[in-house]
Amino acid sequence: METLESIRVPRALMVTPRDLVRHSVLHVFGDASEAAYGAVAYLMTESLDRAKEVRFCLTPARQEQKHI
């Protein structure tokens, strides 16, 4: 349990102040089959000092399957 107390989960998408950001890129990945689908999005931010950070943005919530 002591190890769990040391884990921090950041909530903000961008921790670096906007005026110190060199550039940012949104990466979105997805895949699907007839049985299932999945997708995820991450935001990669590079600061002026070239430090990079990657933040988890979203993954789709459960959705009803559509039959075509």
Coordinates of C-alpha atoms in Angstrom, one line a residue:
M1 CA 0.0 0.0 0.0
E2 CA 2.9 2.4 0.6
T3 CA 3.8 2.1 -3.1
L4 CA 0.3 3.2 -4.1
E5 CA 0.5 6.3 -2.0
S6 CA 3.5 7.5 -4.1
I7 CA 1.6 7.2 -7.4
R8 CA 0.2 10.4 -8.8
V9 CA -2.3 10.7 -11.7
P10 CA -2.1 14.1 -13.3
R11 CA -5.5 15.5 -14.4
A12 CA -4.5 18.4 -16.6
L13 CA -3.8 17.8 -20.3
M14 CA -1.1 20.5 -20.4
V15 CA 0.9 21.2 -17.3
T16 CA 3.5 23.4 -19.1
P17 CA 2.3 27.0 -19.4
R18 CA 1.1 27.7 -23.0
D19 CA 3.7 30.4 -23.6
L20 CA 6.5 27.8 -22.9
V21 CA 5.2 25.2 -25.3
R22 CA 7.2 24.7 -28.5
H23 CA 4.5 22.5 -30.1
S24 CA 1.9 19.9 -29.3
V25 CA 0.6 17.0 -31.3
L26 CA -2.6 14.9 -30.7
H27 CA -2.0 11.2 -31.4
V28 CA -5.2 9.1 -32.0
F29 CA -5.1 5.3 -32.5
G30 CA -8.0 3.1 -33.4
D31 CA -8.7 -0.4 -34.5
A32 CA -11.8 -2.5 -35.0
S33 CA -13.1 -5.9 -36.0
E34 CA -16.6 -7.4 -36.3
A35 CA -16.4 -8.3 -32.6
A36 CA -14.9 -5.3 -31.0
Y37 CA -13.3 -1.9 -31.4
G38 CA -10.9 0.3 -29.5
A39 CA -9.5 3.8 -29.7
V40 CA -7.3 6.0 -27.5
A41 CA -5.9 9.6 -27.8
Y42 CA -2.7 11.0 -26.3
L43 CA -1.4 14.6 -26.3
M44 CA 2.4 15.0 -26.8
T45 CA 3.7 18.4 -25.7
E46 CA 7.2 19.7 -26.3
S47 CA 8.4 22.7 -24.2
L48 CA 10.9 25.4 -25.3
D49 CA 13.7 23.5 -23.5
R50 CA 12.7 20.4 -25.6
A51 CA 11.3 18.5 -22.7
K52 CA 8.5 16.2 -23.8
E53 CA 5.5 15.0 -21.9
V54 CA 2.7 12.7 -23.0
R55 CA -0.8 12.8 -21.5
F56 CA -3.7 10.4 -21.9
C57 CA -6.7 12.3 -23.3
L58 CA -9.5 9.9 -23.8
T59 CA -10.8 6.5 -24.8
P60 CA -14.4 6.0 -26.0
A61 CA -17.0 5.2 -23.4
R62 CA -19.1 2.1 -23.9
Q63 CA -21.3 2.4 -27.0
E64 CA -24.0 0.3 -28.4
Q65 CA -22.9 -1.8 -31.4
K66 CA -24.5 -0.7 -34.7
H67 CA -25.5 -3.4 -37.1
I68 CA -25.3 -2.4 -40.8

